[in-house]
XYZ file of C-alpha atoms in Angstrom:
691
model
C 71.102 101.902 150.662
C 68.016 103.285 150.672
C 68.460 106.220 147.605
C 69.490 103.155 145.811
C 65.944 101.859 146.301
C 64.072 105.107 145.575
C 65.876 105.199 142.052
C 65.467 101.779 141.022
C 61.398 102.218 141.881
C 61.273 105.807 139.917
C 62.483 104.476 137.172
C 61.176 101.128 136.734
C 56.996 101.820 137.850
C 56.990 104.838 136.299
C 58.996 106.666 133.487
C 56.864 110.185 133.546
C 60.047 112.851 132.767
C 61.602 113.107 136.112
C 64.967 114.832 137.262
C 66.876 113.212 139.111
C 66.094 113.582 142.979
C 64.998 112.307 146.506
C 62.132 113.749 148.349
C 64.152 117.152 150.732
C 62.632 116.076 153.708
C 64.578 112.650 153.612
C 67.786 114.382 153.320
C 66.874 117.094 155.915
C 65.924 117.448 159.084
C 61.959 118.244 159.330
C 59.328 118.011 161.281
C 56.838 114.750 161.616
C 54.126 117.206 161.895
C 52.342 116.685 157.903
C 48.839 117.238 157.689
C 46.273 114.659 157.241
C 43.519 114.742 155.152
C 40.944 112.103 155.624
C 38.084 110.497 153.056
C 35.702 109.928 153.401
C 34.306 106.171 154.155
C 33.278 104.075 150.885
C 30.866 101.141 150.039
C 32.650 98.887 148.385
C 29.171 96.408 147.918
C 27.496 99.026 146.868
C 30.031 99.871 144.293
C 30.711 96.204 142.666
C 26.981 96.129 142.531
C 26.869 99.610 140.432
C 29.886 98.106 138.365
C 27.829 94.937 137.898
C 24.543 96.738 136.382
C 26.715 99.215 134.579
C 25.487 99.768 130.702
C 26.478 98.814 127.559
C 29.412 100.676 126.605
C 30.703 101.846 130.330
C 33.446 101.526 130.741
C 35.794 99.570 133.422
C 35.575 101.239 137.057
C 38.296 100.338 139.572
C 38.163 103.408 141.758
C 35.825 105.780 143.586
C 37.019 109.575 142.823
C 36.716 112.235 145.207
C 35.787 115.307 143.973
C 38.980 117.852 145.996
C 39.913 121.662 145.971
C 42.939 120.996 147.707
C 46.157 123.369 147.000
C 49.894 124.965 148.345
C 47.317 127.652 150.341
C 44.521 125.685 152.113
C 45.712 122.347 153.112
C 48.725 120.252 154.079
C 51.653 121.383 155.649
C 54.772 124.432 154.892
C 58.196 123.731 156.721
C 60.956 126.274 156.125
C 64.122 125.269 155.807
C 67.815 127.302 157.473
C 68.663 127.775 153.706
C 65.374 129.951 152.951
C 64.404 126.952 150.906
C 60.595 125.628 151.516
C 58.614 122.403 151.619
C 55.481 121.708 151.501
C 53.576 118.364 152.724
C 49.981 117.000 152.747
C 49.397 113.311 153.852
C 46.166 112.092 152.187
C 43.817 108.996 153.670
C 41.645 107.217 152.154
C 40.506 103.408 153.926
C 41.034 100.051 152.401
C 42.098 101.558 149.569
C 44.083 99.008 147.208
C 46.211 102.295 145.877
C 45.323 105.897 145.395
C 45.609 107.963 142.672
C 45.541 112.212 141.978
C 44.860 114.161 139.591
C 45.180 118.036 139.547
C 43.560 120.930 137.426
C 46.119 123.231 138.102
C 49.553 122.279 137.989
C 52.678 125.276 137.160
C 56.273 124.680 138.893
C 59.072 126.857 138.694
C 62.579 126.362 137.102
C 64.000 124.416 140.348
C 61.166 123.200 142.113
C 60.717 119.068 142.817
C 57.405 117.063 143.475
C 57.128 113.912 144.621
C 54.490 111.304 145.446
C 54.410 108.499 146.905
C 53.863 105.720 149.889
C 53.511 105.740 153.624
C 56.751 103.118 154.014
C 58.734 105.407 151.016
C 58.928 101.723 149.115
C 56.908 103.839 145.968
C 58.446 106.825 145.135
C 57.070 108.759 141.713
C 59.460 111.791 141.114
C 60.768 113.886 140.833
C 58.503 115.991 138.776
C 59.456 119.626 137.903
C 59.184 122.794 135.617
C 59.302 119.951 132.481
C 56.004 118.676 133.679
C 54.003 121.923 132.398
C 51.679 122.272 130.214
C 49.156 124.614 128.358
C 46.195 123.485 130.285
C 47.965 123.719 133.280
C 46.397 119.658 133.688
C 48.347 117.033 135.034
C 48.100 113.514 136.564
C 50.360 111.506 138.727
C 50.445 107.101 138.524
C 48.559 105.286 141.205
C 50.337 104.569 144.677
C 50.793 101.677 146.896
C 48.704 101.086 150.705
C 45.457 103.595 151.606
C 48.115 106.740 152.421
C 49.335 108.718 150.395
C 52.404 111.554 150.908
C 52.478 114.585 148.399
C 55.691 116.634 148.858
C 56.474 120.220 147.376
C 60.023 121.608 147.220
C 60.890 124.887 146.042
C 63.794 126.763 146.161
C 63.974 130.682 148.332
C 65.175 131.988 144.929
C 62.616 131.327 141.953
C 61.051 133.560 139.505
C 57.730 132.608 140.530
C 56.190 130.380 143.401
C 54.482 127.485 142.010
C 50.887 126.465 142.412
C 49.238 123.068 142.701
C 45.535 122.357 142.413
C 44.090 119.072 143.742
C 40.805 118.172 142.034
C 40.521 114.247 142.318
C 41.603 111.796 144.533
C 40.680 108.438 143.621
C 40.350 105.023 145.768
C 41.674 101.788 144.019
C 38.381 99.551 145.547
C 39.579 96.585 143.311
C 43.203 95.829 143.589
C 43.036 96.993 140.072
C 46.590 96.134 138.362
C 48.051 93.567 141.220
C 50.717 93.949 140.909
C 51.442 94.508 144.734
C 51.303 91.207 145.266
C 54.073 90.067 144.130
C 53.971 86.832 142.398
C 49.902 86.205 143.126
C 47.894 83.915 140.943
C 44.460 84.817 141.316
C 43.707 83.777 138.307
C 40.086 85.082 138.418
C 40.485 87.680 136.149
C 42.597 85.273 133.406
C 40.589 85.796 130.076
C 43.240 84.801 127.668
C 47.011 83.600 127.266
C 49.542 85.741 128.950
C 51.892 87.598 126.182
C 54.763 87.489 128.780
C 55.680 85.425 132.258
C 58.957 87.244 133.990
C 60.241 89.326 130.527
C 60.274 87.072 128.345
C 57.368 85.413 125.691
C 54.867 83.342 126.579
C 54.334 79.778 124.381
C 52.735 80.553 121.251
C 52.524 84.258 120.886
C 56.197 84.668 119.429
C 54.347 85.623 116.212
C 52.378 88.444 117.593
C 55.805 89.869 119.276
C 55.309 93.359 117.682
C 51.759 93.800 117.715
C 51.965 92.796 121.311
C 54.182 95.668 122.006
C 51.650 98.869 121.114
C 48.688 97.443 123.400
C 48.835 99.662 126.433
C 46.588 99.993 129.860
C 44.697 103.292 129.428
C 44.101 104.815 132.894
C 41.370 107.618 131.947
C 41.240 108.004 136.345
C 38.743 105.459 138.439
C 38.382 103.876 134.500
C 40.499 101.746 132.391
C 40.453 100.398 129.070
C 43.021 99.110 126.475
C 44.154 100.902 123.304
C 47.165 101.161 120.877
C 49.679 103.136 119.018
C 49.123 102.817 116.183
C 51.845 103.763 112.648
C 51.075 106.643 110.032
C 52.532 106.270 106.014
C 54.652 108.945 106.858
C 56.628 106.137 109.490
C 57.694 109.453 111.594
C 56.505 107.446 115.359
C 54.548 110.447 116.226
C 52.581 108.644 118.749
C 49.083 108.181 117.747
C 46.893 106.119 120.417
C 44.037 105.034 119.262
C 41.337 103.442 121.313
C 37.453 103.314 121.919
C 34.810 106.145 122.092
C 32.888 105.031 125.348
C 36.351 104.790 127.240
C 37.085 108.500 126.351
C 33.845 110.202 126.489
C 33.613 112.624 129.439
C 36.737 112.496 130.396
C 39.693 114.899 130.005
C 42.916 112.939 127.311
C 45.161 115.717 129.410
C 45.453 113.726 132.183
C 45.184 109.917 130.423
C 48.077 107.706 131.663
C 48.972 105.651 129.321
C 51.378 102.012 130.608
C 53.455 100.181 128.293
C 55.085 96.794 128.319
C 53.011 95.801 131.388
C 53.391 91.440 131.854
C 52.272 89.234 134.377
C 54.523 87.963 136.332
C 55.112 84.126 134.605
C 53.188 83.324 132.056
C 50.150 81.339 134.768
C 49.972 84.405 136.647
C 47.258 87.238 137.076
C 49.690 89.855 138.630
C 52.634 90.983 136.821
C 55.030 94.407 136.351
C 53.527 97.670 135.877
C 56.305 98.028 133.306
C 56.428 101.462 131.740
C 54.163 104.951 131.820
C 53.434 108.555 130.526
C 50.362 110.665 131.319
C 48.333 113.320 128.929
C 47.119 112.848 125.243
C 45.202 115.314 123.061
C 41.803 114.308 121.719
C 42.729 114.746 117.117
C 39.123 112.752 116.062
C 36.295 110.716 117.876
C 33.356 108.412 116.153
C 31.507 110.713 119.170
C 29.205 107.364 119.851
C 28.797 103.801 119.424
C 28.980 104.001 115.244
C 32.251 102.515 115.023
C 32.850 103.813 118.729
C 36.999 104.386 117.804
C 38.844 107.288 119.041
C 42.079 108.511 117.765
C 44.500 110.751 120.759
C 48.371 111.826 120.117
C 50.216 111.417 123.627
C 51.441 114.737 124.194
C 52.211 115.809 127.221
C 54.968 112.924 128.306
C 57.904 115.180 127.502
C 59.742 111.601 127.455
C 63.210 111.998 125.982
C 64.074 110.224 122.037
C 66.054 108.239 123.857
C 64.168 106.122 126.816
C 60.711 106.692 124.664
C 63.413 104.182 122.814
C 64.205 101.899 124.669
C 60.667 100.964 125.572
C 60.684 98.637 122.610
C 56.664 100.412 121.886
C 55.738 99.183 118.422
C 53.320 101.425 116.217
C 50.849 99.462 114.834
C 50.138 98.562 111.088
C 46.646 98.904 109.914
C 43.979 97.949 106.820
C 41.531 100.114 106.259
C 39.839 97.458 103.082
C 36.042 96.325 103.507
C 36.637 93.226 102.750
C 35.604 90.299 105.545
C 39.234 89.876 107.371
C 40.690 86.345 108.637
C 41.540 87.813 111.670
C 44.221 86.980 113.565
C 44.320 88.279 117.017
C 43.453 91.233 119.704
C 45.160 92.130 122.805
C 43.950 93.620 125.201
C 44.478 93.683 129.883
C 41.033 92.602 130.889
C 39.741 93.933 134.189
C 43.881 95.125 134.372
C 45.065 92.198 134.494
C 48.672 91.863 132.159
C 49.061 92.037 128.339
C 46.503 89.131 127.874
C 45.954 87.855 123.707
C 43.076 85.676 122.015
C 43.650 83.805 118.946
C 41.104 83.097 116.382
C 41.465 81.516 112.409
C 38.086 82.529 110.804
C 36.899 85.003 108.941
C 35.106 88.067 110.685
C 31.950 89.239 109.749
C 29.908 92.872 109.931
C 27.943 93.438 112.115
C 25.945 96.274 114.065
C 25.822 97.191 117.931
C 22.952 97.007 119.491
C 19.951 96.681 116.667
C 22.221 99.776 115.727
C 23.246 101.138 112.107
C 24.471 98.432 110.024
C 28.161 97.521 109.258
C 30.105 99.242 111.553
C 31.369 96.438 113.562
C 33.281 93.521 113.157
C 31.611 90.256 115.002
C 34.340 88.139 116.545
C 34.348 84.248 117.357
C 37.474 83.142 119.644
C 38.515 79.999 119.018
C 40.170 81.019 122.772
C 39.430 83.039 125.839
C 37.523 86.082 125.378
C 37.942 89.623 126.948
C 36.689 91.558 129.727
C 35.727 95.137 132.033
C 38.654 96.807 130.522
C 39.004 95.343 127.383
C 37.773 97.396 125.723
C 39.149 100.010 123.273
C 41.853 96.897 122.439
C 43.195 96.368 119.278
C 42.082 93.653 116.563
C 44.807 92.393 113.777
C 44.317 90.934 110.770
C 46.471 87.915 109.307
C 48.880 90.282 108.350
C 49.763 92.330 112.007
C 47.034 95.294 110.994
C 44.462 96.826 112.754
C 41.026 95.962 111.424
C 39.287 97.681 114.614
C 39.016 98.768 118.225
C 36.870 96.275 120.767
C 33.232 98.234 121.802
C 32.203 95.267 123.744
C 30.405 91.859 123.575
C 27.897 89.944 125.744
C 27.863 89.062 129.002
C 28.539 85.373 129.610
C 32.076 83.741 130.791
C 35.193 83.283 128.427
C 34.575 80.639 126.096
C 31.544 80.235 127.215
C 29.036 79.392 123.765
C 27.716 82.770 122.883
C 30.596 84.571 123.404
C 32.016 86.917 120.585
C 33.233 90.675 120.541
C 32.330 93.388 118.904
C 34.882 96.188 117.196
C 34.391 99.068 115.396
C 35.712 98.879 111.816
C 38.689 101.122 111.171
C 37.268 101.805 107.513
C 34.350 103.505 109.164
C 36.983 105.753 111.224
C 39.042 106.757 108.006
C 37.658 109.329 106.795
C 38.736 111.306 110.247
C 41.771 110.559 110.788
C 42.917 110.037 107.618
C 44.718 113.919 108.282
C 46.988 112.277 110.939
C 47.660 109.053 109.578
C 47.839 109.505 105.507
C 49.170 113.121 106.273
C 50.551 112.763 102.496
C 47.250 111.996 101.288
C 48.974 109.135 99.862
C 45.945 107.154 99.585
C 48.029 104.066 100.822
C 44.915 101.194 102.126
C 47.414 100.414 104.763
C 50.426 100.473 106.150
C 52.739 98.267 107.730
C 53.528 98.458 112.125
C 56.848 99.504 113.087
C 59.651 99.999 115.431
C 61.913 102.630 114.581
C 61.216 104.139 111.727
C 61.963 101.105 109.342
C 59.613 99.416 107.301
C 58.479 95.307 108.328
C 59.837 93.482 105.707
C 57.155 90.499 105.842
C 58.054 87.108 104.966
C 59.016 83.754 106.290
C 60.659 83.828 109.100
C 61.503 80.341 110.396
C 65.199 79.104 109.534
C 63.631 75.730 109.344
C 61.682 76.517 106.040
C 62.250 76.333 102.811
C 61.644 79.540 101.837
C 62.918 81.346 104.581
C 64.204 85.514 104.138
C 66.932 86.168 106.309
C 65.885 89.434 105.812
C 61.880 89.613 107.203
C 60.692 91.044 110.212
C 57.288 89.302 110.588
C 56.344 86.382 109.597
C 53.274 86.565 107.155
C 53.061 82.825 107.741
C 54.077 82.043 104.059
C 56.647 79.131 105.726
C 56.665 76.053 103.798
C 57.889 73.073 104.357
C 58.188 71.178 100.907
C 56.615 70.534 97.553
C 53.451 68.269 96.469
C 53.627 68.833 93.066
C 50.036 66.433 92.119
C 48.593 65.955 89.018
C 46.520 63.729 86.348
C 47.730 60.087 86.099
C 45.808 57.510 84.407
C 42.145 59.322 82.888
C 39.222 57.210 81.186
C 36.016 58.089 80.835
C 34.385 56.579 84.573
C 37.653 58.106 86.598
C 40.797 60.001 87.218
C 44.152 59.123 88.788
C 45.478 61.792 90.823
C 49.466 61.545 91.043
C 51.841 63.315 93.441
C 55.488 63.762 94.262
C 56.280 64.959 97.070
C 58.936 65.758 99.212
C 57.581 65.913 102.761
C 55.263 63.269 104.104
C 51.059 64.024 103.544
C 49.427 64.211 106.419
C 46.250 66.003 105.185
C 45.343 67.206 101.510
C 42.482 68.845 99.437
C 41.720 70.142 96.170
C 39.349 70.941 93.703
C 38.462 69.583 90.213
C 36.878 71.095 87.820
C 36.136 70.492 84.065
C 35.375 73.996 82.129
C 31.974 73.070 80.541
C 30.376 71.677 84.538
C 29.700 68.210 82.939
C 31.253 65.936 85.543
C 30.553 65.230 88.862
C 32.536 63.678 91.419
C 30.972 60.914 93.239
C 33.548 58.753 94.820
C 37.932 58.039 95.758
C 38.903 54.502 95.911
C 42.430 53.186 96.223
C 46.048 54.858 95.647
C 48.391 55.983 98.429
C 45.612 57.226 100.157
C 43.944 53.717 100.444
C 47.042 51.828 101.514
C 47.709 54.655 104.409
C 44.465 54.787 105.957
C 42.578 57.920 104.855
C 40.028 58.706 104.679
C 38.873 60.479 101.457
C 35.857 62.160 100.656
C 34.038 63.828 97.582
C 31.878 66.621 97.138
C 29.432 66.830 93.710
C 31.094 70.279 93.964
C 34.533 68.613 93.053
C 35.666 68.891 96.379
C 38.602 66.394 97.785
C 39.767 65.958 101.538
C 42.401 63.563 102.400
C 42.767 62.700 106.118
C 44.893 59.969 108.017
C 42.550 57.877 110.343
C 45.763 56.452 112.591
C 47.948 59.302 112.173
C 50.009 57.948 109.196
C 51.219 59.750 106.286
C 51.742 59.178 102.907
C 55.757 59.264 102.112
C 58.560 61.080 100.319
C 57.886 59.963 96.844
C 55.750 59.606 93.493
C 52.994 57.668 92.885
C 48.966 57.482 92.568
C 47.633 59.382 95.620
C 43.685 58.415 94.706
C 41.501 57.283 92.318
C 38.191 59.558 91.493
C 35.011 58.399 90.051
C 32.536 59.974 88.240
C 29.655 60.944 86.706
C 28.461 62.722 83.415
C 25.004 63.402 81.475
C 26.476 65.246 78.667
C 28.872 64.952 75.827
C 32.070 67.095 74.860
C 35.342 67.727 75.194
C 36.307 69.347 78.440
C 39.495 70.242 80.104
C 39.039 68.797 83.894
C 41.737 70.785 86.629
C 43.320 70.488 89.399
C 43.208 73.689 92.026
C 42.706 75.198 95.698
C 45.127 72.641 96.507
C 46.336 72.679 100.759
C 48.473 69.873 101.614
C 49.917 69.194 105.338
C 52.757 67.629 106.725
C 52.520 66.227 110.406
C 53.443 69.427 112.064
C 50.423 71.245 110.090
C 53.035 73.149 108.591
C 52.241 74.201 104.868
C 53.136 72.086 102.082
C 54.041 74.235 99.012
C 51.577 72.874 96.022
C 52.742 74.857 92.550
C 49.977 75.384 91.163
C 47.555 73.895 88.422
C 47.596 71.025 86.494
C 44.864 70.337 84.054
C 44.111 67.945 81.216
C 41.651 66.966 78.447
C 38.637 64.088 78.232
C 36.438 63.644 76.028
C 33.249 62.569 77.250
C 30.030 59.965 75.500
C 26.842 59.642 76.848
C 26.045 56.496 75.044
C 28.802 54.662 76.030
C 28.755 55.830 79.275
C 25.054 54.845 80.002
C 25.843 51.030 78.529
C 29.054 50.996 80.870
C 27.645 51.863 83.906
C 25.128 49.144 83.866
C 27.866 46.568 82.313
C 29.757 48.349 85.476
C 27.750 48.673 87.536
C 28.487 47.125 91.424
C 27.021 47.166 94.539
C 28.507 49.061 97.768
C 28.514 52.550 98.919
C 30.081 56.019 97.558
C 29.892 59.399 97.174
C 30.065 60.027 100.967
C 30.245 63.666 101.461
C 31.460 65.401 103.611
C 34.193 63.572 105.856
C 35.211 64.115 108.256
C 31.975 66.017 109.236
C 29.577 67.520 111.958
C 26.663 67.130 111.934
C 25.543 65.584 108.539
C 26.987 63.345 106.216
C 25.784 62.585 102.872
C 26.184 58.865 100.937
C 24.928 56.471 97.914
C 24.142 53.072 97.696
C 24.797 51.758 94.518
C 22.373 48.406 93.714
C 22.885 46.016 90.536
C 19.264 44.882 90.889
C 16.635 45.171 92.945
C 16.462 43.634 96.566
C 16.352 44.143 100.159
C 18.951 46.223 101.866
C 19.931 46.979 105.305
C 22.082 50.300 106.274
C 23.532 50.384 109.396
C 25.359 52.530 111.599
C 28.489 50.429 113.590
C 31.225 52.291 116.132
C 34.524 51.065 116.585
C 33.646 48.394 118.536
C 31.587 46.580 116.011
C 28.158 47.922 118.275
C 25.380 48.843 115.885
C 24.091 52.893 117.358
C 21.229 53.128 114.842
C 19.630 52.163 111.608
C 19.142 54.268 108.909
C 17.432 52.138 106.426
C 16.040 48.705 105.869
C 13.673 48.040 102.733
C 13.489 46.340 99.536
C 15.425 49.136 96.800
C 15.502 49.248 93.134
C 19.189 48.660 91.125
C 20.993 51.967 90.429
C 22.091 54.948 92.578
C 19.847 56.026 95.724
C 21.032 59.081 98.593
C 20.348 59.197 101.790
C 22.080 61.288 104.942
C 23.025 60.471 108.222
C 21.941 63.159 111.089
C 24.763 62.666 113.639
C 23.396 65.546 115.968
C 23.298 63.158 119.428
C 26.202 61.201 118.639
C 29.941 61.944 119.739
C 33.214 62.647 118.618
C 34.870 59.073 116.700
C 35.350 57.179 114.511
C 32.009 55.342 112.814
C 31.608 52.825 110.235
C 28.333 53.507 107.637
C 27.322 49.398 106.492
C 25.113 48.295 103.949
C 24.038 44.489 103.460
C 22.401 42.945 100.732
C 21.222 39.664 100.092
C 25.258 38.486 98.652
C 27.029 41.431 99.276
C 28.095 43.903 102.339
C 29.489 47.179 101.509
C 31.596 49.402 104.406
C 32.639 52.904 104.645
C 34.169 54.557 107.588
C 33.297 58.393 108.367
C 35.012 60.612 111.490
C 31.985 62.922 113.227
C 34.726 65.615 114.582
C 32.428 68.497 116.661
């Protein structure tokens, strides 16, 4: 029974290359006498204070590192078995350690020898390590072991070709319970900073479109310090184990002893502890920025000797990349804040070029997250654009709580690294500007993956955001010297719309929108002098499926001429926020006559509010007042309960058009009414303040 348990833990917790077996002291009669080495006591409060005051660009520390010089020759206890085989054991105790890790500056085993590390109660065992773990540089590292006591055990048959050599260089005392995996199902939420990607092996709500790139990120342990990073693809799609992280994570450390933990997810979508996943050790540094100028390092994972079938079973994703210098619309970042299970942040805004700590300009992307943020341990994590291609790695950001005002992150630009990494990521010198990711060397096919969408692509294996859920063809209806009728033929209910109206001679200026299906269904429709039209439902109603006049656009002009007017930049969506496809532009010819316009405008002048823009607004809304005669007016703002909350203007105005604005900085989100009251008339206009 114990053998089954041991093998389960070995396979689940850390999958470095091992041979099947269990510690020989379990099955042979051995002495209970094992040499114990005790590490010095540590001052945790002092260590935490040092961490708090660490300089920017310092990786997150979780462990106190003790430099040691222990070996098979100067430490531990040897026993000779009846058949001449030998067992060596060393017990290391570090008081109050949550877990203990070991690094080795010389590790060389003969064929047939076995090496294990395990905790005092033998519930966590790593090994057997063997000659398969020998490396050219003789360096080695074993993963963290739960508890404040770790036991090292070496078995050597009597008939080996040479005597094994194992030299310990570092003992790492975990004073933070860094991975919190040993608190099964715990909910220590003080480290949660963004959205869990997984819970109990299943994707958490809202992260499904990002499943592939999620599986590229790993937890990176540099021995007492942690960061994040990701696998990256190359133009050959040959699954070479290239890994990108930040320079400040790797500077001064030996990549040969780095440990990489993949698929480390939470117990559930609300938990801060989780399942450790799979791990491997050892890498080679290929190229680095050697500073915070874009702050990147490219590694190749080398020392694992992981069989291909085992590596494939982990379903590790090789992320694509984009070396364009254009400002991206960012999608997400995936990371391990504070050593916690994998998290994801989202952002749908443009990332802007920035510098690191007032250094060289244009080295980083500045990102303001729509949810969450990052923490120590997130450094080096990938930033992906809207096409799920890596565009940067995390340097850091202001030391403020997640989600607070002023919280942002700076990501070293991938394009800044290109000249130094292209020999590995574009080995055929194709000149590619981007590459998509892959699991198995097959090229990713992007498209709409939602079977409910009208443009569903059954061959697509990554969603590119192109799904649409109906059509809305808009075009010109009745036009005159003073208004443009906008028609719609839609196969899905419209909850929001926007488009631009412009003419090739720049003669016309939109002043207001009125009537049509938008007005009938309680939409706010605003226009701008730049020709943008935005329609938003006030009550949750929609414009029904069918054909009719969407709205009418009033306009003015100052010059005569024949011009072509076009509708462009259409964005329509349904009640669920899904895009409704609009096929293309619609244009019409329009003859303008200023003499007719001026003469008729006087005759057709009407009292009221017009040209309200933007609407919705934050915090400034502009509007015009049109008077048919000189008179005294009052312009007030009311809430929906009819309470007057402020006065904009009170006094006499000449006939004609007059421009005003309302600054709602000190008012809360909601629907308000602008009212213009004259001698004999009242005009109202609803406006929506959205903060």
